[in-house]
mmCIF file of C-alpha atoms and ligand atoms in Angstrom:
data_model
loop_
_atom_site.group_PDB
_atom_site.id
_atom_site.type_symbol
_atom_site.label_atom_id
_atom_site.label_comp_id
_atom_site.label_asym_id
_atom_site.label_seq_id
_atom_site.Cartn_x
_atom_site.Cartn_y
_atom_site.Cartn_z
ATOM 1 C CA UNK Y 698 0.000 0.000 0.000
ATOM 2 C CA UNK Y 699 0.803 3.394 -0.420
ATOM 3 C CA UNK Y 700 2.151 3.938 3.045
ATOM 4 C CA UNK Y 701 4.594 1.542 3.311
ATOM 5 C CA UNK Y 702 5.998 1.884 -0.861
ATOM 6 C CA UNK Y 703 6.303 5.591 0.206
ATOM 7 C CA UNK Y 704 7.911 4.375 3.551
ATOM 8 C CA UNK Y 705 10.571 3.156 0.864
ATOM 9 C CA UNK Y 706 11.573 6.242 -0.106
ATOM 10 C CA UNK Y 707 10.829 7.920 3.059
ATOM 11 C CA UNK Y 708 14.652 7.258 4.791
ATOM 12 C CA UNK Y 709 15.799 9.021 2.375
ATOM 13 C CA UNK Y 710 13.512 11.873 1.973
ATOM 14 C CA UNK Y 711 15.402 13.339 4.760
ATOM 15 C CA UNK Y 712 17.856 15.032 3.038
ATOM 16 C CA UNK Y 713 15.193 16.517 0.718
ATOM 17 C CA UNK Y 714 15.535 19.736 2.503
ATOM 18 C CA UNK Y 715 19.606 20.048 2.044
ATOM 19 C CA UNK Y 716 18.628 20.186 -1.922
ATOM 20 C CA UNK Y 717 16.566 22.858 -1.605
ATOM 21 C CA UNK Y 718 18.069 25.491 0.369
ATOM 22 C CA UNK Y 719 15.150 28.575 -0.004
ATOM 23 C CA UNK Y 720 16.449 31.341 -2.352
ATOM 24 C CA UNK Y 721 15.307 34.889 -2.428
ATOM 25 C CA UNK Y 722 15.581 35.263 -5.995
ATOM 26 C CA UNK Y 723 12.798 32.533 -7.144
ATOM 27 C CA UNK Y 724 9.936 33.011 -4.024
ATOM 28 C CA UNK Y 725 6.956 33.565 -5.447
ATOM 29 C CA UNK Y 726 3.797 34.848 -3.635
ATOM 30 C CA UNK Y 727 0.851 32.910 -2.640
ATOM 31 C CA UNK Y 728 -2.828 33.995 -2.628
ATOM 32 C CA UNK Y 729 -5.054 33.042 0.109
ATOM 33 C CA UNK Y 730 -8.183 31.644 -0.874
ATOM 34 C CA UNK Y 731 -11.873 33.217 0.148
ATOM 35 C CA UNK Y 732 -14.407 31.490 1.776
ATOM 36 C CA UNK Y 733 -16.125 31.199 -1.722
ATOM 37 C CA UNK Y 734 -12.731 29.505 -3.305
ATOM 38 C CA UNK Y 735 -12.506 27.436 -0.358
ATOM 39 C CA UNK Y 736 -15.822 25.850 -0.333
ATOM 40 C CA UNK Y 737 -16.270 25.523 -4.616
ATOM 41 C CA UNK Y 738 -13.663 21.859 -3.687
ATOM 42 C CA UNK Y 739 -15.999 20.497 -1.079
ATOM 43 C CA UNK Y 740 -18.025 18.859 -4.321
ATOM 44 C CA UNK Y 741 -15.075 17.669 -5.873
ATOM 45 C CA UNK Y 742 -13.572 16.120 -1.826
ATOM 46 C CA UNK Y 743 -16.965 14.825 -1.561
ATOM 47 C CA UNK Y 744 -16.707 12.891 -4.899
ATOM 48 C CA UNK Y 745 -13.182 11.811 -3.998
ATOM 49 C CA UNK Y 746 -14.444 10.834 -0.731
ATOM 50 C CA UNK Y 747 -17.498 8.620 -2.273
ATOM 51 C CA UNK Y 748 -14.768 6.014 -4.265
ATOM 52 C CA UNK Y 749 -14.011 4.685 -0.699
ATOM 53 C CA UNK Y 750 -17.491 3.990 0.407
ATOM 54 C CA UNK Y 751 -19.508 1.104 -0.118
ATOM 55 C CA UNK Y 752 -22.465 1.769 -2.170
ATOM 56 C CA UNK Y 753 -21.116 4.518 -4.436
ATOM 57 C CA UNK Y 754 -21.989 1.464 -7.404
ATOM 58 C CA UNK Y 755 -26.081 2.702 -6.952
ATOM 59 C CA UNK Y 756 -24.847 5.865 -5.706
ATOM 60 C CA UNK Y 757 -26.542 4.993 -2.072
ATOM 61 C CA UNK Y 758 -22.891 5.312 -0.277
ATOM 62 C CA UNK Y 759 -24.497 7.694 2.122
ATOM 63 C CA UNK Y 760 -23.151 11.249 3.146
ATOM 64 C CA UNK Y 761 -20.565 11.666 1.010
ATOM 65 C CA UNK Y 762 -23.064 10.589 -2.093
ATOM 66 C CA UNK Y 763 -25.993 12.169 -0.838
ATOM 67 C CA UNK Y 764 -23.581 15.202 -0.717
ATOM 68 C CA UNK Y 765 -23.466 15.190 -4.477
ATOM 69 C CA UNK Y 766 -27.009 13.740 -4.482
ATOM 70 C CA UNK Y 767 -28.388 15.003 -8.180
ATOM 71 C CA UNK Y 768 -24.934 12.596 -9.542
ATOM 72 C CA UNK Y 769 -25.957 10.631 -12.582
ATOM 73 C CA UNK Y 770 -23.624 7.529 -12.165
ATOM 74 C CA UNK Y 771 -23.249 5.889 -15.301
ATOM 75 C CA UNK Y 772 -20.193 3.554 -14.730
ATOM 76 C CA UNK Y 773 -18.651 1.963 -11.641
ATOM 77 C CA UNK Y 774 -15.966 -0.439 -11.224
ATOM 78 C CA UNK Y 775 -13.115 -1.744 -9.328
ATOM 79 C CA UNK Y 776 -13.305 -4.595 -6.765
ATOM 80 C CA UNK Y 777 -11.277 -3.530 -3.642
ATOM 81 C CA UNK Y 778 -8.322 -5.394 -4.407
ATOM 82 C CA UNK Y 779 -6.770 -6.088 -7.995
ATOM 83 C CA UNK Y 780 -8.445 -2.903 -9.169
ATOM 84 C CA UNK Y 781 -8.599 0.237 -7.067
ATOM 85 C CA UNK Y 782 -12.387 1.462 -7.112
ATOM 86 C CA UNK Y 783 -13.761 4.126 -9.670
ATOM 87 C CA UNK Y 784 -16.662 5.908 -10.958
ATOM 88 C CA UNK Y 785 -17.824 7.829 -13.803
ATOM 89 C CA UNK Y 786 -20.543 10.148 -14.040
ATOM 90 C CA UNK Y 787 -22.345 13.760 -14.736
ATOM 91 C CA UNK Y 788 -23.363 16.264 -12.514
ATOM 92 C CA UNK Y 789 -25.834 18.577 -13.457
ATOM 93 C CA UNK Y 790 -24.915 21.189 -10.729
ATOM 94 C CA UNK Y 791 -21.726 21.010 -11.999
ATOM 95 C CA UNK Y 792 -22.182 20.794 -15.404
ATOM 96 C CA UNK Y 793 -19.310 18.425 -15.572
ATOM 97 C CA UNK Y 794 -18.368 14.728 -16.527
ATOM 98 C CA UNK Y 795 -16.812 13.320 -12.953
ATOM 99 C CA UNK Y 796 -13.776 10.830 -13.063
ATOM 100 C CA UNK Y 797 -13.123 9.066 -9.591
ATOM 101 C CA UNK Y 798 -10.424 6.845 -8.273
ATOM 102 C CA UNK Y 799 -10.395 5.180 -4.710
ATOM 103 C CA UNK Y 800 -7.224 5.465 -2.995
ATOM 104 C CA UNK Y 801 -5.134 3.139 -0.541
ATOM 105 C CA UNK Y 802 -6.845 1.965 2.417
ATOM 106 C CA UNK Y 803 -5.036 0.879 5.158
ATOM 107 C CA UNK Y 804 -6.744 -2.645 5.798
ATOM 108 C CA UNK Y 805 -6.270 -3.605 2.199
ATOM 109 C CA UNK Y 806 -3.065 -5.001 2.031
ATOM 110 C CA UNK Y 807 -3.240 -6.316 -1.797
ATOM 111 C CA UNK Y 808 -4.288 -3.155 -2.958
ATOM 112 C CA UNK Y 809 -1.129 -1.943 -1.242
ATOM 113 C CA UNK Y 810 1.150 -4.225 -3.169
ATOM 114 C CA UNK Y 811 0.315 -2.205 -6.357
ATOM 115 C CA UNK Y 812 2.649 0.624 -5.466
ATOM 116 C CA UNK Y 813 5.201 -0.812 -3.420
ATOM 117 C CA UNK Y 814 8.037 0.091 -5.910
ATOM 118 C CA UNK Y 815 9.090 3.748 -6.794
ATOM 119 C CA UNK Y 816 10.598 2.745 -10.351
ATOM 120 C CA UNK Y 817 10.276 5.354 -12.402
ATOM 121 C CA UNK Y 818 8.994 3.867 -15.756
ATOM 122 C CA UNK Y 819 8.053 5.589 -19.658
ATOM 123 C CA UNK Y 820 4.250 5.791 -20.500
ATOM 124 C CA UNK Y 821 2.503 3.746 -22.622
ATOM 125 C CA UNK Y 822 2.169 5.360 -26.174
ATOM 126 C CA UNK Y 823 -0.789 3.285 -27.129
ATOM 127 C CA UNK Y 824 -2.364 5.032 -24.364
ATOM 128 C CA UNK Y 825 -0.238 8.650 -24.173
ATOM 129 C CA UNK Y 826 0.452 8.970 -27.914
ATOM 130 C CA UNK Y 827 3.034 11.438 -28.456
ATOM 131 C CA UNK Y 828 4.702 11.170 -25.634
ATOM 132 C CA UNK Y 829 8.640 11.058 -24.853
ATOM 133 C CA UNK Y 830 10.001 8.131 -23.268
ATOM 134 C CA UNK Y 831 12.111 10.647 -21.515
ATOM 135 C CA UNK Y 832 8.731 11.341 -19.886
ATOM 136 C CA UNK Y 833 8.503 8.856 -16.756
ATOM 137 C CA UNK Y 834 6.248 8.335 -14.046
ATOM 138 C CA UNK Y 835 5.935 5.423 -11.364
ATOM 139 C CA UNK Y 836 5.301 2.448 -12.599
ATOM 140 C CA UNK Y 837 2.386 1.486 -10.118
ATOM 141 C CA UNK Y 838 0.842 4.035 -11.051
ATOM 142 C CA UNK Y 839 1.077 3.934 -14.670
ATOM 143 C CA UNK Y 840 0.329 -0.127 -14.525
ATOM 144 C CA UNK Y 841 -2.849 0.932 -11.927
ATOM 145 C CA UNK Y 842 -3.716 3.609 -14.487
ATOM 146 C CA UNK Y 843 -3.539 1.433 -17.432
ATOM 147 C CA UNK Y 844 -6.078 -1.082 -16.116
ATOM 148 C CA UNK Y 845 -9.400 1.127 -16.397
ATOM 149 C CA UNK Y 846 -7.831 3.808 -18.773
ATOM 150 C CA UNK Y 847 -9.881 2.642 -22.039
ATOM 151 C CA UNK Y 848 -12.937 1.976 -19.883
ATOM 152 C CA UNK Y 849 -12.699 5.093 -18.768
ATOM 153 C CA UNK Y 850 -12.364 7.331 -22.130
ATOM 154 C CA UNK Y 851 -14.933 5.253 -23.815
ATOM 155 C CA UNK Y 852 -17.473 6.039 -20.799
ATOM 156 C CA UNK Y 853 -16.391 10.347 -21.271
ATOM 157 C CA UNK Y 854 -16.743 10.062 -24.753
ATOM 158 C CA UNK Y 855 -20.371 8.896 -24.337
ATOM 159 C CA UNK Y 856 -21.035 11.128 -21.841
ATOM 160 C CA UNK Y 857 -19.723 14.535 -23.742
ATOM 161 C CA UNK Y 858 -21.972 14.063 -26.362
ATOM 162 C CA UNK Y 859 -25.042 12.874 -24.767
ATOM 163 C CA UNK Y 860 -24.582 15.368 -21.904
ATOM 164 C CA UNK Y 861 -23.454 18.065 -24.124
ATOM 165 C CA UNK Y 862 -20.899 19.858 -21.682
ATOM 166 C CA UNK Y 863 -17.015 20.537 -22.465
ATOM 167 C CA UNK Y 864 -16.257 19.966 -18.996
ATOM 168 C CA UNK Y 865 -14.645 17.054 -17.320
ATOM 169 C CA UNK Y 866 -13.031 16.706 -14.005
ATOM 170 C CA UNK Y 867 -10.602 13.744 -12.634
ATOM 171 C CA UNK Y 868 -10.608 13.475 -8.623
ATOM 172 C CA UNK Y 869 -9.019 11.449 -6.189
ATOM 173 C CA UNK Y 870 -7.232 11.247 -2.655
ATOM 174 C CA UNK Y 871 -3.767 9.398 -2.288
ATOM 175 C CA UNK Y 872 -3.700 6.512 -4.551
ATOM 176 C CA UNK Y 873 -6.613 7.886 -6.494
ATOM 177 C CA UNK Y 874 -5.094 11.339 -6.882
ATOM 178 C CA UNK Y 875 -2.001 10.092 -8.641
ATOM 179 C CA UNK Y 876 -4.361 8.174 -10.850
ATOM 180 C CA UNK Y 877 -6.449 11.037 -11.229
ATOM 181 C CA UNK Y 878 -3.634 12.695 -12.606
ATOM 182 C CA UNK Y 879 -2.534 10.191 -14.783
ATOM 183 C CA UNK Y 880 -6.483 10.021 -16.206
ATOM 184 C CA UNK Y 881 -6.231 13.969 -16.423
ATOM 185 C CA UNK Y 882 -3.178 13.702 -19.189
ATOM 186 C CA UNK Y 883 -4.775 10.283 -20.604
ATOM 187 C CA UNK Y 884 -7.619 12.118 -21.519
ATOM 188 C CA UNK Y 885 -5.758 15.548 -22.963
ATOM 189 C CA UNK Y 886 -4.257 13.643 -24.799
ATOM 190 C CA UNK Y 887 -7.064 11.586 -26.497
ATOM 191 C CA UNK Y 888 -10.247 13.705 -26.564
ATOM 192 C CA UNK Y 889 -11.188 16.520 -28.780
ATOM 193 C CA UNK Y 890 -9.495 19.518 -28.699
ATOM 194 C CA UNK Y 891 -11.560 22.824 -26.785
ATOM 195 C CA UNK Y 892 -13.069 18.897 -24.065
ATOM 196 C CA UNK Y 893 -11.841 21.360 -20.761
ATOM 197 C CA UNK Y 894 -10.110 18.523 -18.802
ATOM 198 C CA UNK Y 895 -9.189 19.739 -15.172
ATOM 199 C CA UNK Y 896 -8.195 17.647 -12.146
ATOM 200 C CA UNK Y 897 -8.786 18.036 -7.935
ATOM 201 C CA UNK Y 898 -6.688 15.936 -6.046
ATOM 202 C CA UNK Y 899 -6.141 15.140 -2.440
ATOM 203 C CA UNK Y 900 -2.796 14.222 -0.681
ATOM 204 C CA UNK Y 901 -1.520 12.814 -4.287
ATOM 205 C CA UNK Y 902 2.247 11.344 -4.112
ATOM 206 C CA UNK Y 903 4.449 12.499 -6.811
ATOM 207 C CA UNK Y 904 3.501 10.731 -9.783
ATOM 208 C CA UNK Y 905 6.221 11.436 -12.327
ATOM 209 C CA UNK Y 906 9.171 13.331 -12.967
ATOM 210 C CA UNK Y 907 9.962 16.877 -13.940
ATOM 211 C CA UNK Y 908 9.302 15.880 -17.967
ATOM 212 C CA UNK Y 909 5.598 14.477 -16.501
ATOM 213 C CA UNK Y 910 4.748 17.370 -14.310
ATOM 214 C CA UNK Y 911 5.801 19.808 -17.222
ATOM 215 C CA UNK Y 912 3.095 17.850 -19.837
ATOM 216 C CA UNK Y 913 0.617 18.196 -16.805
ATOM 217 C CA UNK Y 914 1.166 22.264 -16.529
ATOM 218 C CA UNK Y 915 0.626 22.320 -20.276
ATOM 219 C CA UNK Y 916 -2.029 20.188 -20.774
ATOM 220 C CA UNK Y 917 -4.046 20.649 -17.918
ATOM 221 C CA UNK Y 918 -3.423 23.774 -16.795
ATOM 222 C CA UNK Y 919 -6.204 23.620 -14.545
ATOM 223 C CA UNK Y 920 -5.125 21.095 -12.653
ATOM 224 C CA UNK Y 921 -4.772 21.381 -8.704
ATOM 225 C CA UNK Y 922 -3.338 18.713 -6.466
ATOM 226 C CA UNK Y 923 -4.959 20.203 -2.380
ATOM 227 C CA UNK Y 924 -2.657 19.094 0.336
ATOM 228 C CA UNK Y 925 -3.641 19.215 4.139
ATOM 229 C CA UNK Y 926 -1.396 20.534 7.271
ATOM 230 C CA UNK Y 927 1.733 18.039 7.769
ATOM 231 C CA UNK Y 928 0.273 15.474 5.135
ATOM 232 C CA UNK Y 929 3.585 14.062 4.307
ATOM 233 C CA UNK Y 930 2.558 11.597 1.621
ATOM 234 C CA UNK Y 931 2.794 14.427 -0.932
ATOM 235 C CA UNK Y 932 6.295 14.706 -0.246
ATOM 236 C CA UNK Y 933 7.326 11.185 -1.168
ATOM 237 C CA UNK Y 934 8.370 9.872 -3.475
ATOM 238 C CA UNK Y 935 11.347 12.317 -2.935
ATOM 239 C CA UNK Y 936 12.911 14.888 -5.557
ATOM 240 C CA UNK Y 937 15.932 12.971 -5.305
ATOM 241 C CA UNK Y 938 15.028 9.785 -6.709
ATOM 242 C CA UNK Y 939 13.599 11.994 -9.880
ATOM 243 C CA UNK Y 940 10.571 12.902 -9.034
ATOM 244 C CA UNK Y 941 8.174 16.022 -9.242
ATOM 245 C CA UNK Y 942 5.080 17.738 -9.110
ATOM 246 C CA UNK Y 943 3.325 20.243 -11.265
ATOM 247 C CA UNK Y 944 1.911 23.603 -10.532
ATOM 248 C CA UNK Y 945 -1.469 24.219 -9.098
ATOM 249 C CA UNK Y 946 -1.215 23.174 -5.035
ATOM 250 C CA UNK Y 947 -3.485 24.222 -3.013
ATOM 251 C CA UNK Y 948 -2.120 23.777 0.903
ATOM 252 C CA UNK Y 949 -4.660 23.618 4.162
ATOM 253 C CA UNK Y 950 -2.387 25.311 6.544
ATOM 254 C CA UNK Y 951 -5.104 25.099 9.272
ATOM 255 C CA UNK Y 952 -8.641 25.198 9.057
ATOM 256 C CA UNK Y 953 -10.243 28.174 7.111
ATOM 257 C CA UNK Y 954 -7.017 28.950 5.707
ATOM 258 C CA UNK Y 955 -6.138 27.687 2.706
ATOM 259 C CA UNK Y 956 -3.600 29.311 -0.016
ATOM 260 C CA UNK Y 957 -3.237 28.490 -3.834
ATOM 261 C CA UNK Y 958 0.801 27.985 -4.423
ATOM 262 C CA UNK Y 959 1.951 29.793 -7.271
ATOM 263 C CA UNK Y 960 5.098 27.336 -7.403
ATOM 264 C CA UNK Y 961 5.474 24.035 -8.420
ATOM 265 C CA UNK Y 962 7.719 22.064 -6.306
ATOM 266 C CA UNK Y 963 10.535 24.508 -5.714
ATOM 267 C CA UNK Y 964 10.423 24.580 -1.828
ATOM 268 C CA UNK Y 965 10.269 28.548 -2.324
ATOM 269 C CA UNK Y 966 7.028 29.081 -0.820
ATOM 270 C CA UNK Y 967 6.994 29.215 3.030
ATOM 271 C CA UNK Y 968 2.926 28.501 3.106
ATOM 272 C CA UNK Y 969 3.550 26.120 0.870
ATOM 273 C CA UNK Y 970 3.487 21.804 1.793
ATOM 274 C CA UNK Y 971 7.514 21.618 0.433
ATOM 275 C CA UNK Y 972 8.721 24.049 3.120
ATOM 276 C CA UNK Y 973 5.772 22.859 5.738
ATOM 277 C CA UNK Y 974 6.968 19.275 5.621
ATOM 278 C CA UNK Y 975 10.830 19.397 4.430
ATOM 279 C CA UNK Y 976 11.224 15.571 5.486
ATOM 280 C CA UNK Y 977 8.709 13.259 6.250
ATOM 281 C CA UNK Y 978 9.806 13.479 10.041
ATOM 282 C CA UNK Y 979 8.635 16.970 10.134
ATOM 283 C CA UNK Y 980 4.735 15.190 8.750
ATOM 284 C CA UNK Y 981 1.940 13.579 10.355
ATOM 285 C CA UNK Y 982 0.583 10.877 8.572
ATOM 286 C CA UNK Y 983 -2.880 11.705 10.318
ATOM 287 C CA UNK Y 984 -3.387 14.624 8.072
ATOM 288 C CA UNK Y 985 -3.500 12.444 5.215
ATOM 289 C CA UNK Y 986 -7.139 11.505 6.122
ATOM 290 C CA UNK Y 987 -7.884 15.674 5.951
ATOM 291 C CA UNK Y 988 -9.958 17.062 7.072
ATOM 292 C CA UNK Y 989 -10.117 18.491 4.113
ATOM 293 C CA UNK Y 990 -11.970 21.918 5.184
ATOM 294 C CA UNK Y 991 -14.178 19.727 7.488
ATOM 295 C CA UNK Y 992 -14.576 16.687 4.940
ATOM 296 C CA UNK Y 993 -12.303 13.392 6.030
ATOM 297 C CA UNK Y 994 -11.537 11.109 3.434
ATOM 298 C CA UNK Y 995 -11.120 7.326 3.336
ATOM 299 C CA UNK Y 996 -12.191 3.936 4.497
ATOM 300 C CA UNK Y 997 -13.405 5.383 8.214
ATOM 301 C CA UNK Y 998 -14.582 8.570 6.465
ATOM 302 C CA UNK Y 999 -17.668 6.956 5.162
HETATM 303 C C1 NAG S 2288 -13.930 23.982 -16.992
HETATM 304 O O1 NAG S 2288 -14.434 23.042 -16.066
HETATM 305 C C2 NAG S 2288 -14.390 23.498 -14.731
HETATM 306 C C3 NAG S 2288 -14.856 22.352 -13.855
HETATM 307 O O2 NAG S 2288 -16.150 21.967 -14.200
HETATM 308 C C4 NAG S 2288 -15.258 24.734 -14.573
HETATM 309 O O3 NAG S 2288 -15.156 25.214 -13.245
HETATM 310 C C5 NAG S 2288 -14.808 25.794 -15.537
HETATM 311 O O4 NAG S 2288 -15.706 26.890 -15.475
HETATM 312 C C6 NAG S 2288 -14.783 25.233 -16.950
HETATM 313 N N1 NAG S 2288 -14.250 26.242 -17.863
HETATM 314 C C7 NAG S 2288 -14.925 26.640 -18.911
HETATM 315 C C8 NAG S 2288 -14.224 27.657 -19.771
HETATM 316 O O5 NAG S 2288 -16.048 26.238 -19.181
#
């Protein structure tokens, strides 16, 4: 599982912080988010909250469905174990297509076994067409990813045309935000140009390296990866063994107050989860679980 692969990289993560000595010359500024900001996720958590609870197949997983309770669910799969859960849908309120992936839980250890390496690996061209070797992501990931990736497209496809919207959004905590990631490039790079592809994503690991964050910035631009306090799973794997995020965090420094990082994963922004949690000693692993402005996610969240 997710905690212990990331354990794996974890000793080392220590000396994360002597590689990124702040400089003066690259901070950028942050912008605290309003109340209004703040509270336009809690649809998108609540979604990324409902792949972990049992009933989101009928869409009868109570609160965190019933938060999102005008959600047309037209596909649901996954089976706890050799595939993580996910769901696609439309939501009229939202006007969007919704892409959900379940993340690790902690009392299921085969799901676990899917990401216990931190190999860095090229993507699949049949499914990223175009894309570099030189562009590499974890290989868990990208072998999780692969297993519902055509399901997937074929189900958005459907849904743009007989819901007529441009809009679709990948979410997903842990596990299911690096997937969620991975879906968000997957589908830029396989649906019509002016589909409006974004991504919310909770406590997401790095997924790739600097080559796959920079395809991320440019092909979902809108893409933001929301990390809690002293979560210290988005700190892992570490910057040292090649990996990296793209732009668009959004960090929970406490309750109510909640900034939009203008960096990427530069350790330049003080608010920011890189200079927060500079090792993984410095983290809590509680955090993971959010609240995420008053929503917890997972397993015990339901
Ligand atoms: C793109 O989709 C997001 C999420 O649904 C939405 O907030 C945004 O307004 C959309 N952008 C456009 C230009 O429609």
């Amino acid at each position: 599982m997710l905690f212990s692969t990331l354990l794996a990289s974890v000793a080392l993560s220590a000396f994360e912080s002597c590689l990124a000595a702040p400089s003066a010359m690259n901070r950028r500024t942050v912008t605290t988010l309003s109340t209004a900001q703040i509270s336009s996720f809690a649809p998108f958590t609540q979604f990324a909250r409902a792949a972990y609870c049992d009933g989101f197949k009928d869409w009868t997983c109570g609160a965190a469905c019933d938060a999102n309770a005008d959600f047309e669910l037209t596909l649901a799969g996954g089976d706890d174990s050799d595939i993580q859960n996910f769901f696609v849908g439309f939501s009229p309120s939202l006007n969007s297509i919704i892409v959900a992936h379940e993340g690790t839980d902690p009392l299921q250890i085969e799901s676990d076994l899917t990401d216990v390496e931190v190999l860095l690996g090229s993507l699949d061209t049949s499914l990223f067409p175009g894309v570099a070797s030189s562009v590499q992501v974890h290989d868990g990931f990208r072998d999780e990813h692969a297993k519902t990736a055509k399901a997937i497209l074929a189900e958005v496809e459907t849904l743009l045309t007989s819901k007529n919207t441009k809009n679709v959004v990948a979410v997903g905590h842990s596990l299911g935000g690096a997937l969620a990631e991975l879906d968000s490039l997957f589908m830029a790079l396989n649906l019509p140009s002016g589909t409006n592809i974004s991504a919310v994503t909770y406590g997401t690991p790095r997924v790739g390296n600097p080559a796959f964050a920079s395809l991320i910035d440019q092909h979902v631009p809108a893409f933001k990866h929301i990390n809690n306090e002293k979560d210290l799973i988005p700190i892992v794997p570490g910057r040292f063994l090649g990996y990296a995020h793209p732009a668009g965090e959004i960090h929970i420094v406490s309750p109510g107050n909640v900034v939009a990082c203008s960096g990427d994963d530069d350790a330049t922004d003080a608010q920011c989860t890189i200079d927060t949690v500079p090792n993984i000693f410095d983290g809590d692993i509680l955090n993971h679980l959010g609240p995420y402005e008053g929503i917890s996610i997972g397993t015990l969240a339901c």
